[in-house]
Structures are given as C-alpha cells and as structure tokens.
mmCIF file of C-alpha atoms in Angstrom:
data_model
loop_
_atom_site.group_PDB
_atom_site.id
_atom_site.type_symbol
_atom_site.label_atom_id
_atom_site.label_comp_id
_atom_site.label_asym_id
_atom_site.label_seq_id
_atom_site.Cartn_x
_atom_site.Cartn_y
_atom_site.Cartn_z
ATOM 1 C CA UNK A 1 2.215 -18.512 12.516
ATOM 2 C CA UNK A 2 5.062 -17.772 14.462
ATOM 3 C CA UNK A 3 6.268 -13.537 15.175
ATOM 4 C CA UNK A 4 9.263 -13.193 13.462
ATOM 5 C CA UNK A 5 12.346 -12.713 15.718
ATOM 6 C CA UNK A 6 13.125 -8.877 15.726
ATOM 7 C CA UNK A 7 9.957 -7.960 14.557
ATOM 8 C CA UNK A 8 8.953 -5.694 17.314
ATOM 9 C CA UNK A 9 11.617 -2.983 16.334
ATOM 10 C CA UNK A 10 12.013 -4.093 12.984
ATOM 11 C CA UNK A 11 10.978 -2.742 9.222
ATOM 12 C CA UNK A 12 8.909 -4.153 6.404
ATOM 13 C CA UNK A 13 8.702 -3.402 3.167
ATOM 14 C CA UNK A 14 5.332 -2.905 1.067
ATOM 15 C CA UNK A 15 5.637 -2.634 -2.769
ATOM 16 C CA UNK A 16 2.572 -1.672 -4.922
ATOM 17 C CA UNK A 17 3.849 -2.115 -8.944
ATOM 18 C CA UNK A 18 1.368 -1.634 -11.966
ATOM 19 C CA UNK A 19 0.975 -0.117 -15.276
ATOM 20 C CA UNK A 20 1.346 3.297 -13.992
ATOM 21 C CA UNK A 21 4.743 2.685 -12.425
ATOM 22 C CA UNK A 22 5.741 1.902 -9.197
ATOM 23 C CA UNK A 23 5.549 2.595 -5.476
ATOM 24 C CA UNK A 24 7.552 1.484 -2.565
ATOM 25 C CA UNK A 25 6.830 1.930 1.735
ATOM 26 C CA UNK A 26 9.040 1.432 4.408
ATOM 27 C CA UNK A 27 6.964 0.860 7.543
ATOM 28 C CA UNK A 28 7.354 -0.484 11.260
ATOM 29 C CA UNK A 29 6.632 -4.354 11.696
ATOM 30 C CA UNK A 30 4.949 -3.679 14.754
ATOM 31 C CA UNK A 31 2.411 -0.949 14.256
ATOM 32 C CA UNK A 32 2.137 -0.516 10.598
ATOM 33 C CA UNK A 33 2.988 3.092 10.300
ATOM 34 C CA UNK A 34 4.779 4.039 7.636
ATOM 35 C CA UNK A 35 7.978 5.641 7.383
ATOM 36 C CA UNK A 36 8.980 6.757 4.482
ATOM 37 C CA UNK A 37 7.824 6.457 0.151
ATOM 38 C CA UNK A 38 9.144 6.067 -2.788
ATOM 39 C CA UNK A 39 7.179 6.484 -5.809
ATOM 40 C CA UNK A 40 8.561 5.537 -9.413
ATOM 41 C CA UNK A 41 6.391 6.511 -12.855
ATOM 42 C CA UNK A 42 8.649 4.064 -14.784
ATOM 43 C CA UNK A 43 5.982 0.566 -15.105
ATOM 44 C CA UNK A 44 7.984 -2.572 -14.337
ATOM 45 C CA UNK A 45 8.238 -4.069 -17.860
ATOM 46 C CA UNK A 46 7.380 -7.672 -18.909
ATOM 47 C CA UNK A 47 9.648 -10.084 -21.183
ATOM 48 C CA UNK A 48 9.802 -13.362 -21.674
ATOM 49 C CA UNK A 49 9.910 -14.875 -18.200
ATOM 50 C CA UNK A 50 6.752 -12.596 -17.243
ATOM 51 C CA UNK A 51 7.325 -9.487 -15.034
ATOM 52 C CA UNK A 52 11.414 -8.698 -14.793
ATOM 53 C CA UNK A 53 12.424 -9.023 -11.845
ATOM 54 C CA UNK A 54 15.703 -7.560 -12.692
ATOM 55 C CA UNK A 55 13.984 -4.431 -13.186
ATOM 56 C CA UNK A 56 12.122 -4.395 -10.562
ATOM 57 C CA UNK A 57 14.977 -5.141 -7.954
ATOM 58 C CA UNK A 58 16.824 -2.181 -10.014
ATOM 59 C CA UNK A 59 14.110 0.420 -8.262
ATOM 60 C CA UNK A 60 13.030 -1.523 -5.422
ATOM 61 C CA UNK A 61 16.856 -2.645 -3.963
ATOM 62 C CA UNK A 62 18.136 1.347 -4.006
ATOM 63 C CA UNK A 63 14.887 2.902 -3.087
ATOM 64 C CA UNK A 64 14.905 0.857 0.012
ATOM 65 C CA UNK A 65 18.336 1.373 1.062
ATOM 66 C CA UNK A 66 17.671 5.057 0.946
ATOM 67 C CA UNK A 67 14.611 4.526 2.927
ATOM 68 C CA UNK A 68 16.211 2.596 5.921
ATOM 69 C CA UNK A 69 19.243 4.880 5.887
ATOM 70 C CA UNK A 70 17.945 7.422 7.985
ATOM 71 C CA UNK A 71 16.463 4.355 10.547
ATOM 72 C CA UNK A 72 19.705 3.342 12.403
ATOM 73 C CA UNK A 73 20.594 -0.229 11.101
ATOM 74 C CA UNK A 74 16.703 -1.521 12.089
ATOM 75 C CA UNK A 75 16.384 -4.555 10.262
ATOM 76 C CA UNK A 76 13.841 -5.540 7.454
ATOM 77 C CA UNK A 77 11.986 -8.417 8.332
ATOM 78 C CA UNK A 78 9.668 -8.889 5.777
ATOM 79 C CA UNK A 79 8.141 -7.609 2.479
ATOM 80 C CA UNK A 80 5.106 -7.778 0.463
ATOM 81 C CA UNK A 81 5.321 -6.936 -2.865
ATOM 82 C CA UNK A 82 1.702 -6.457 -4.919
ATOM 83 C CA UNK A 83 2.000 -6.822 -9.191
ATOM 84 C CA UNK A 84 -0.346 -6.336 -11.792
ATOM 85 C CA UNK A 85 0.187 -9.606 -13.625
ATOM 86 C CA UNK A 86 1.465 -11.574 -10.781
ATOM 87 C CA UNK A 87 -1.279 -14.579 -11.706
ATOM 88 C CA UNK A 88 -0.058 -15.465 -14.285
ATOM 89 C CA UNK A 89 3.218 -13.283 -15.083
ATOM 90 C CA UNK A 90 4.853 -13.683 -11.949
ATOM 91 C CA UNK A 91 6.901 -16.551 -12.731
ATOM 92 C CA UNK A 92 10.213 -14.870 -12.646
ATOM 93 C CA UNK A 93 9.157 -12.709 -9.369
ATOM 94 C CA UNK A 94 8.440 -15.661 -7.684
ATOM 95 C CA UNK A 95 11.691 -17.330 -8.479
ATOM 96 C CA UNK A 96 14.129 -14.382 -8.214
ATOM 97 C CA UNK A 97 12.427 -11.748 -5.373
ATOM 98 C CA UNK A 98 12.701 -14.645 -2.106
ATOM 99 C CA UNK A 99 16.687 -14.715 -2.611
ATOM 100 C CA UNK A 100 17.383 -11.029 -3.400
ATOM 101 C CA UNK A 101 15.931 -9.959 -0.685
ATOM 102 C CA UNK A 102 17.012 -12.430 1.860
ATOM 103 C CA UNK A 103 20.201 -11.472 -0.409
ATOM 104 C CA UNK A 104 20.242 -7.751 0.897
ATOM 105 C CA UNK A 105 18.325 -7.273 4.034
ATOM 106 C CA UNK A 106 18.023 -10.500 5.402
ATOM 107 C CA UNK A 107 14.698 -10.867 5.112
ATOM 108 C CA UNK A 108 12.909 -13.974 5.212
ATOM 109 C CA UNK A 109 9.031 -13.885 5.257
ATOM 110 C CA UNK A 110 7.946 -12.328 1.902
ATOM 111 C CA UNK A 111 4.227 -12.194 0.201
ATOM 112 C CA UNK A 112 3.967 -12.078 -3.188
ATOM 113 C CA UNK A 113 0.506 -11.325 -4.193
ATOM 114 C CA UNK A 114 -1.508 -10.035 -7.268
ATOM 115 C CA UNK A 115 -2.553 -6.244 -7.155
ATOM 116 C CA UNK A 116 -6.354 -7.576 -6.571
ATOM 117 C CA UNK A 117 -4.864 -9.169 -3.152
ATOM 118 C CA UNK A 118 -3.116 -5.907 -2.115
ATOM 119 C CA UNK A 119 -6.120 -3.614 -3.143
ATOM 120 C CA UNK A 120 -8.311 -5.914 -0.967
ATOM 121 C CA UNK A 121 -5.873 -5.933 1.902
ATOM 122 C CA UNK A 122 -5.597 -2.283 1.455
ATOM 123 C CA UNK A 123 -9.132 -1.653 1.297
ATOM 124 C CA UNK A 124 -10.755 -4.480 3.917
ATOM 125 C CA UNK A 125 -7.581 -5.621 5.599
ATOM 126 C CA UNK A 126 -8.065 -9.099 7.141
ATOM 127 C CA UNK A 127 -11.953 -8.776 6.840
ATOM 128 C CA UNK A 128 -14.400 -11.388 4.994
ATOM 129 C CA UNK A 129 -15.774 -9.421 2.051
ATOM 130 C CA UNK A 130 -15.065 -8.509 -1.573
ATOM 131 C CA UNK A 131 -13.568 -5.575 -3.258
ATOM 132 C CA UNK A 132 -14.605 -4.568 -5.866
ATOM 133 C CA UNK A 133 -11.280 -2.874 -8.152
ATOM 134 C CA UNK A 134 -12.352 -0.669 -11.547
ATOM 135 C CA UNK A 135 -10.383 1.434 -13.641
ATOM 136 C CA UNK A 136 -9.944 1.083 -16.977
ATOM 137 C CA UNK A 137 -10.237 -2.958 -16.105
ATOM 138 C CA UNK A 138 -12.670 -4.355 -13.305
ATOM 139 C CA UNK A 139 -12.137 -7.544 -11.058
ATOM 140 C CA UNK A 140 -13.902 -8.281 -8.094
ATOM 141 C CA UNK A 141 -12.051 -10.665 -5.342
ATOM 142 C CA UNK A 142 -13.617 -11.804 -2.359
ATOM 143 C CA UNK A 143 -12.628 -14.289 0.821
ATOM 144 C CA UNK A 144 -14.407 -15.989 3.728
ATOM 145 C CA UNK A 145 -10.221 -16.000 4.958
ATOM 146 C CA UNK A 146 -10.807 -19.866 3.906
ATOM 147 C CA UNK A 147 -9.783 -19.471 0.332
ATOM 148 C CA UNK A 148 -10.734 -16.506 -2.237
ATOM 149 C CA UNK A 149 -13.559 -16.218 -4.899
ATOM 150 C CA UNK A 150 -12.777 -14.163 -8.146
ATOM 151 C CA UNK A 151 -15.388 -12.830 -10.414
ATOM 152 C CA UNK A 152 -14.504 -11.136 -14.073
ATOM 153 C CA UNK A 153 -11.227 -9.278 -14.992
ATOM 154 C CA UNK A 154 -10.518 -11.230 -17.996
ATOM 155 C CA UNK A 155 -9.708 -7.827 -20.122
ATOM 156 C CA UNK A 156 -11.597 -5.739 -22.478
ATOM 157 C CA UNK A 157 -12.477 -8.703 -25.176
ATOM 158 C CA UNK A 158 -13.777 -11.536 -23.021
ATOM 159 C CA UNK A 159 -14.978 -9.101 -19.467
ATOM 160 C CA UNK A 160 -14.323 -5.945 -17.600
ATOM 161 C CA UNK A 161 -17.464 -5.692 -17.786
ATOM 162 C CA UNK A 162 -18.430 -2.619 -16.358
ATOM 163 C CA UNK A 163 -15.046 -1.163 -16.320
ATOM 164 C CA UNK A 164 -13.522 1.864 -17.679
ATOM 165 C CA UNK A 165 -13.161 0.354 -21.098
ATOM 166 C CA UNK A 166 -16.622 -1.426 -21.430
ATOM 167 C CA UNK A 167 -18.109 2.536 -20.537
ATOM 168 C CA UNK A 168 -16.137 4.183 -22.975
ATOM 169 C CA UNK A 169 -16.607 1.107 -25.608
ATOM 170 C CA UNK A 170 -20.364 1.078 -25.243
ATOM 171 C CA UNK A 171 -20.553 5.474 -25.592
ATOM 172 C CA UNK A 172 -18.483 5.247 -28.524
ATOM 173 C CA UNK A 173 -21.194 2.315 -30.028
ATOM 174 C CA UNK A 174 -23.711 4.489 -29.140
ATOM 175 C CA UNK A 175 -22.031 7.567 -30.437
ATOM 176 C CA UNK A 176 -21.203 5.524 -34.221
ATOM 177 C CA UNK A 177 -25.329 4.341 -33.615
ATOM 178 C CA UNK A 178 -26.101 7.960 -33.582
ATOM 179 C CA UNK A 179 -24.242 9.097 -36.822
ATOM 180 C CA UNK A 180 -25.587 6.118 -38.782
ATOM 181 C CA UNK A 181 -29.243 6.930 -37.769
ATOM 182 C CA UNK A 182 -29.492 3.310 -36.384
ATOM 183 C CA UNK A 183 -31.534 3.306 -32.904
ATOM 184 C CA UNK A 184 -30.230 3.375 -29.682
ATOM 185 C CA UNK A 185 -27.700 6.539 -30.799
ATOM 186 C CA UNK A 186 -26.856 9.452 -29.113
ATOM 187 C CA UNK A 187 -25.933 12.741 -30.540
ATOM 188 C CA UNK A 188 -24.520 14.043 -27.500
ATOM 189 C CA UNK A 189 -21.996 11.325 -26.987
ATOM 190 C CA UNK A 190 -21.741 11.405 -30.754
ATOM 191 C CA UNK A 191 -20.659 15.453 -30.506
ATOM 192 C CA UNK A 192 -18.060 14.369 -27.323
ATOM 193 C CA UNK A 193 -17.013 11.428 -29.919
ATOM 194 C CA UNK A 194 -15.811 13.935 -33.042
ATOM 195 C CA UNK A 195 -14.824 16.626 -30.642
ATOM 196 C CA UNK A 196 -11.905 13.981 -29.042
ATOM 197 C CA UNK A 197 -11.552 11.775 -31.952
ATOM 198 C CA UNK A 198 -12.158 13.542 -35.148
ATOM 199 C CA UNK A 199 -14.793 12.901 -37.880
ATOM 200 C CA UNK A 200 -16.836 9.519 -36.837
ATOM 201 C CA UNK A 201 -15.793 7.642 -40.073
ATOM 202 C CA UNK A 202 -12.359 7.765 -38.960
ATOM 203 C CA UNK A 203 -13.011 6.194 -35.934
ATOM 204 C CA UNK A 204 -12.704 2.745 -36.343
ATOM 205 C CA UNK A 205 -9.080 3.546 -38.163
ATOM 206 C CA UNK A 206 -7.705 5.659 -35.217
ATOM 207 C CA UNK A 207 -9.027 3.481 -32.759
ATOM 208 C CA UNK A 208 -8.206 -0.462 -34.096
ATOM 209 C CA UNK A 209 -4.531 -0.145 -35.003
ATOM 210 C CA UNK A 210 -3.864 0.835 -30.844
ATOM 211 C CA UNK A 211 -2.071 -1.487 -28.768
ATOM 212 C CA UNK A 212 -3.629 0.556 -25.947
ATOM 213 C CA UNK A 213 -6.882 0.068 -26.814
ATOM 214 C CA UNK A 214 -8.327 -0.432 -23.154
ATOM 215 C CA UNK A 215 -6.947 2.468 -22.479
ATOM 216 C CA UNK A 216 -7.877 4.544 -25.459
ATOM 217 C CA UNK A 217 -11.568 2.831 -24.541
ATOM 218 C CA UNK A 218 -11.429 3.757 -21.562
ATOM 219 C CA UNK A 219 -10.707 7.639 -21.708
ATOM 220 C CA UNK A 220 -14.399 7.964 -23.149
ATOM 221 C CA UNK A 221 -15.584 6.825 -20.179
ATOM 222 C CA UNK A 222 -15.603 10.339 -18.325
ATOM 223 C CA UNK A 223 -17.349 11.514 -21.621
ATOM 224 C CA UNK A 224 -19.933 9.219 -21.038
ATOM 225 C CA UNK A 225 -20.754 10.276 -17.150
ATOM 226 C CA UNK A 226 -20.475 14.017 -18.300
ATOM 227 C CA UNK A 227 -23.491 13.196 -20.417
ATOM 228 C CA UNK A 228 -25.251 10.845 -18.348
ATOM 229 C CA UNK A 229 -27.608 13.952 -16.286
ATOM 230 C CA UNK A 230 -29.178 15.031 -19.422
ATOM 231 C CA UNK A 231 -28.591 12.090 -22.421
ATOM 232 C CA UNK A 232 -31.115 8.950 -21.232
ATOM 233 C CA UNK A 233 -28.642 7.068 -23.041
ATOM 234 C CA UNK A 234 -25.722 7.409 -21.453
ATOM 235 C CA UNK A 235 -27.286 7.268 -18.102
ATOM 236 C CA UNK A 236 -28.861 3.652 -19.251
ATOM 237 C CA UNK A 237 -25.226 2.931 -20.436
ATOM 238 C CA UNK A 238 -24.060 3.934 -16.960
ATOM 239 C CA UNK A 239 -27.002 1.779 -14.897
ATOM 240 C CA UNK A 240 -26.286 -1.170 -17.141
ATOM 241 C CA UNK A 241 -22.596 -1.129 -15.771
ATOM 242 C CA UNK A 242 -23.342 -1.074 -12.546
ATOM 243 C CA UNK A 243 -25.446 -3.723 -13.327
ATOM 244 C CA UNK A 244 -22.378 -6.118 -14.259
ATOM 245 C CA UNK A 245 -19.847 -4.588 -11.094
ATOM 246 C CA UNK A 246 -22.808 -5.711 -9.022
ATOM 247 C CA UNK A 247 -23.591 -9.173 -10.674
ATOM 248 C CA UNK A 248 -19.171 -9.641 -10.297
ATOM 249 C CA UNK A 249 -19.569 -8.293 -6.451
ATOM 250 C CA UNK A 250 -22.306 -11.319 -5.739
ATOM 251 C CA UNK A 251 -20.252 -13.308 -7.555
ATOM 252 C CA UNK A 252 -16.894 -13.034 -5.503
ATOM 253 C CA UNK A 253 -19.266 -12.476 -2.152
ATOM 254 C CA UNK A 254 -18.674 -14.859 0.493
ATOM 255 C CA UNK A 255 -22.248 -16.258 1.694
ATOM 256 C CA UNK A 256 -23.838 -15.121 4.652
ATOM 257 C CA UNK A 257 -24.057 -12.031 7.328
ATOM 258 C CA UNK A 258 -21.222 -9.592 8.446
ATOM 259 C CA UNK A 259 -19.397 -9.687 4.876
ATOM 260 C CA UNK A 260 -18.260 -6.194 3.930
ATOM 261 C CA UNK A 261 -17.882 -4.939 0.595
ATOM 262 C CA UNK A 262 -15.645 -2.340 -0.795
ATOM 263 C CA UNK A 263 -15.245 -0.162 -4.024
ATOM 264 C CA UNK A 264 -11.915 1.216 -5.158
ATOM 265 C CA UNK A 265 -10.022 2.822 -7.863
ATOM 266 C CA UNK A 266 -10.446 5.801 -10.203
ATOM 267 C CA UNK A 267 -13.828 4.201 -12.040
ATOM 268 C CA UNK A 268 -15.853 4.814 -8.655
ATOM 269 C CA UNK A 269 -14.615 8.781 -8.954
ATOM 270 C CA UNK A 270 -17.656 8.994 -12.314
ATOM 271 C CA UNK A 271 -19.966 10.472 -9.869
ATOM 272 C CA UNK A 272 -23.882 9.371 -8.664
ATOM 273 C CA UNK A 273 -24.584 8.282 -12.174
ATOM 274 C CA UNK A 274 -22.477 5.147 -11.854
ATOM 275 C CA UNK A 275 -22.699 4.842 -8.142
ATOM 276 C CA UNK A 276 -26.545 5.103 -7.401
ATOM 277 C CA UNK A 277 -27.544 2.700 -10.044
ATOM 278 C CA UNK A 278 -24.392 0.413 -8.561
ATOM 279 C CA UNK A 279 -25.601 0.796 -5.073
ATOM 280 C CA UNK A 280 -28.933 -0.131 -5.212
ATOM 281 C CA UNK A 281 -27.686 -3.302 -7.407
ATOM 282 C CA UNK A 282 -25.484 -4.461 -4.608
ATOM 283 C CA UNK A 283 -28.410 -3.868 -2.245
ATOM 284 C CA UNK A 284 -30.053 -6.299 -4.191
ATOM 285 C CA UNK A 285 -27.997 -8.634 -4.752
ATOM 286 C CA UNK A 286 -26.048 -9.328 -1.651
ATOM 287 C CA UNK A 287 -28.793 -8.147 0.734
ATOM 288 C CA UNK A 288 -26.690 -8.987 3.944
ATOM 289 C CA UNK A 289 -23.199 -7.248 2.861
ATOM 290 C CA UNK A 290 -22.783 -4.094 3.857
ATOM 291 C CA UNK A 291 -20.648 -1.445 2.086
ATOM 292 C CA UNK A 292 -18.146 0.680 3.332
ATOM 293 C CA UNK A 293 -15.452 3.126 2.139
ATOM 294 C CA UNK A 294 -12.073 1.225 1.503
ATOM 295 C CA UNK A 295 -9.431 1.863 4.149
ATOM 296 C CA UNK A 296 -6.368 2.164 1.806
ATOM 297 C CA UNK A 297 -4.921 1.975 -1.363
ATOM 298 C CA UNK A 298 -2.740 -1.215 -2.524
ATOM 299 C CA UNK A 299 0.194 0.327 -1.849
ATOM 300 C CA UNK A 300 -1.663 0.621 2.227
ATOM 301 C CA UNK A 301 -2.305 -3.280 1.411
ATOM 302 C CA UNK A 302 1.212 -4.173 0.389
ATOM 303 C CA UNK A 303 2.285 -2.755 3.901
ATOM 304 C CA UNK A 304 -0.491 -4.451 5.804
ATOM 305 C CA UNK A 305 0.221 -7.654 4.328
ATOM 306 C CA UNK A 306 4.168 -7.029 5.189
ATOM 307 C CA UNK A 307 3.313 -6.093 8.795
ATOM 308 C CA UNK A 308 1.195 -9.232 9.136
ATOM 309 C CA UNK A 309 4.035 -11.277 8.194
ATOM 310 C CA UNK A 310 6.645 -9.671 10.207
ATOM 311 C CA UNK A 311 4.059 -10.111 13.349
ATOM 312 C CA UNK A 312 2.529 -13.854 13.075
ATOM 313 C CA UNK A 313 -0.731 -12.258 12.657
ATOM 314 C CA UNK A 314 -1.572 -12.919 8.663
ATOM 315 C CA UNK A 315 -5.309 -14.221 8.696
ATOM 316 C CA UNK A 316 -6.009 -13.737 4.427
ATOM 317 C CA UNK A 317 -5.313 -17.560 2.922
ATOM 318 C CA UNK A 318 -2.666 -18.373 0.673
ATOM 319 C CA UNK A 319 -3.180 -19.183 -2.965
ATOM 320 C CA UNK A 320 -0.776 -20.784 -5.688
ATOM 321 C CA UNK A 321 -1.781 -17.898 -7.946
ATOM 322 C CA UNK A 322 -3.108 -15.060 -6.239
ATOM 323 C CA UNK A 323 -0.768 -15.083 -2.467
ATOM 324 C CA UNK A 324 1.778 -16.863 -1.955
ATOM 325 C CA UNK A 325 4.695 -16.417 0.995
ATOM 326 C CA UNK A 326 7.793 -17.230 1.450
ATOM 327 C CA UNK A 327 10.182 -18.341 4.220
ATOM 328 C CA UNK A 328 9.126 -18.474 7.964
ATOM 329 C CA UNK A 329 5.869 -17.524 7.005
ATOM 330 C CA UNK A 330 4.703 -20.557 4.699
ATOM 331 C CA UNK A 331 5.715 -23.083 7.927
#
C-alpha cells in the first residue's frame, strides 16, 4: 500500500458513531495526534436503507469543517468512520460516505468498519489478538492480520452472553426465583429488584412491553456486582459470565504464542467480582495470550485506522462485512 500523496502534512478524519451518539477527531496523517473533537449525544438513526447516511454527513460534514478551520487549508486525506450496525446496516454508508467525502475534502482513502473493528484498533492497534467489547452487548473479535475471527454478539435473545444484559437478566431470574420460594433465589437481589422496579409481580409487565429491553436488562447489572461480596448467588451469577466472555475470547483467539488480548467498555468497570473469575478463565483457556490494558477507545481506533490509510502502513485485513476501504487504499 502506497503513502498517500500529501499525507505527511495532511489531516484524517476518525469517526466513532453508536447508540449513545456520536464522536468525531481530526488528527495528523503522519503522527496520529489528534487535533481537535467533536462529540454529538444525538445517535445516528436507522431507516430503511440501514444507518442514514444523510444524517450522519449532517454532523460529520460541519463538525469537520469547524475542526480544520483553525489548521490553515491542510488537506484531509483520509477517514475512518467506525458504526454500530455497519455489518449488516451499513448499506447506505457504504454507498453514500466514499463520494461525500471525496465530495468535500477531497479525500480518497476511506475505512468503513464496524465499531468491533475500531474498538480493536483502538484497543490493540495493528496487533494479533482479540478484544474482547461488553456493555450492555458483548462481542469478541480477533485477527492473526490474515483475516478476523468473531465469537458471540448476536443480541440479548440468541447471545451476549455474559454481557450487561445477560447479568442483569439472570439477577432479575434469580431475584423472581427468590419471591416464588423456588431454589436458586436470592433475597438480596430480590430487595435491589422491588426497590428499582416496584412490587415483583409487576415485573414481567414493566419489563416485556420495552423496546429497550437490553438496556432495561442491562441496568440490573450493577445491582448484581453490588451484591456479589456478600450474596453467593450473585457472585456465581458473576463467575458464570465470565465464564462465557472467556469461552467467546478462545473463540475469536488466533492460535499460537505472542497473541494479546484486550478487555474494553463499561461492563469491565463491575469490579474484581467479574474480573477475577474472568481472568483466571482466560488463563485457562488461551494459556499463551497474554492480557493487557487496551490502548484506546474506538473513537482512538477510528483515528488509527485513518492514519494508517493516509500513511501506506494499514496491516488489519479487509473484510466485506466488518472493514472495508475505499479509493487508493483498496489498490
């Protein structure tokens, strides 16, 4: 892969958009080091040609513009641009985002890449390895830089196991076990249950109706690691989920020595009652990774991956679903 002409003093763009809105950096090609933010709480909506990207050029086109002013006409020369969705809702980004932006900066090299890639970029950089991304969902992605392995994330009814939402699900089972006498109850995460969600009967009514019900799900799960030190069944609920991020880790593993492995988002915040249990599973498991602390965020990916464009130097492999570039940089 060829440098990009003007790369040295030139600009890329690294765009990190989810469900909690939307963040864009303007960096230097060359170095990486980033400029200047923008940071958006409206989510990029999705319609009937998957993720708009009319919206999404709405924020991303002005923010940028009022990035770069300050710069003195230094070209953009590539952009990355990270989606939840983009697998299998990023039909529209993929056909609209290469123009626009060629449109209004000029830019030719673009990534577009799900929000797994840019966490893993963000977190390992070019590095074989897997991360390993919970929050109220949980995926695991790894690469050997060949071609990238993908264990779970297939939402709260069919996986996530582990995640946010399977926490929270499995407290709040435990919590209805406890108030119908039925073994395997708890009356502490039963208390924590009523307390946030009123009387237990109700439960099922205020919780099934909820188009958010990951979510909803998923804000028991700090209930659950409150209780864990003292309530043996929490803390089993907690070991059994690290049980399932492990078994998705030496899933999406690549085989053999030096791979690296990587936790990140807000699930891995629950404290030593998640992460002990998890640790010693991965130790298990996938004896010859080692584990370190992510680098970055996605939004540190989206960059990386925008820099490696601009400079020749993009080692992670392209995929029809999970990368894919545009312009000089697919040749």
């Amino acid at each position: 892969m060829n440098e990009s002409p003007g790369s040295r003093d030139g600009l890329v763009v690294g765009v990190d958009s989810g469900g909690s809105g939307l963040r864009v950096h303007l960096a230097e090609a060359a170095s990486g080091l980033v400029l200047g933010r923008h940071v958006s709480d409206e989510p990029v909506p999705t319609g009937p040609g998957g993720i708009s990207a009319r919206h999404l050029l709405t924020q991303v086109l002005p923010a940028v513009r009022a990035l770069t002013a300050p710069h003195g006409g230094r070209p953009v020369v590539a952009a990355a641009v990270g989606a939840a969705g983009m697998a299998t809702l990023g039909n529209e980004l993929r056909a609209e985002l290469p123009g626009a932006f060629a449109e209004a900066w000029g830019a030719r090299r673009l990534a577009l890449a799900a929000d797994a890639v840019t966490a893993y970029a963000g977190a390992l950089g070019q590095r074989p390895g897997v991360v390993v991304a919970g929050g109220t969902g949980m995926i695991a992605l790894g690469t050997d830089l060949t071609s990238w392995r993908r264990a779970d994330g297939w939402g709260h009814l069919l996986g996530d196991c582990g995640s946010g939402a399977w926490i929270g699900r499995a407290g709040l089972e435990a919590a209805m076990r406890a108030y119908d006498g039925r073994r395997g109850g708890s009356a502490a995460l039963l208390a924590r249950a009523e307390e946030l969600f009123g009387p237990a009967p109700g439960l099922p009514g205020a919780l099934y109706p909820r188009t958010d019900r990951p979510a909803v799900l998923a804000s028991f799960a700090p209930e659950v690691g409150r209780c864990a030190p003292a309530d043996p069944v929490a803390a089993d609920i907690l070991a059994r989920a690290a049980g399932h991020i492990a078994d998705a880790a030496e899933a999406a593993c690549p085989t053999g020595p030096g791979a690296l492995v990587a936790l990140t988002g807000g699930l891995f915040k629950m404290g030593d009652g998640l992460l002990v249990p998890l640790r010693a599973g991965l130790a298990e498991r996938i004896p010859c990774a080692r584990t370190v602390d992510p680098a970055g965020d996605p939004a540190a990916g989206a960059v990386a991956l925008a820099a490696a464009l601009a400079t020749g130097t993009l080692r992670l492999p392209e995929d029809p679903s999970l990368l894919r570039l545009f312009g000089a940089s697919a040749a």
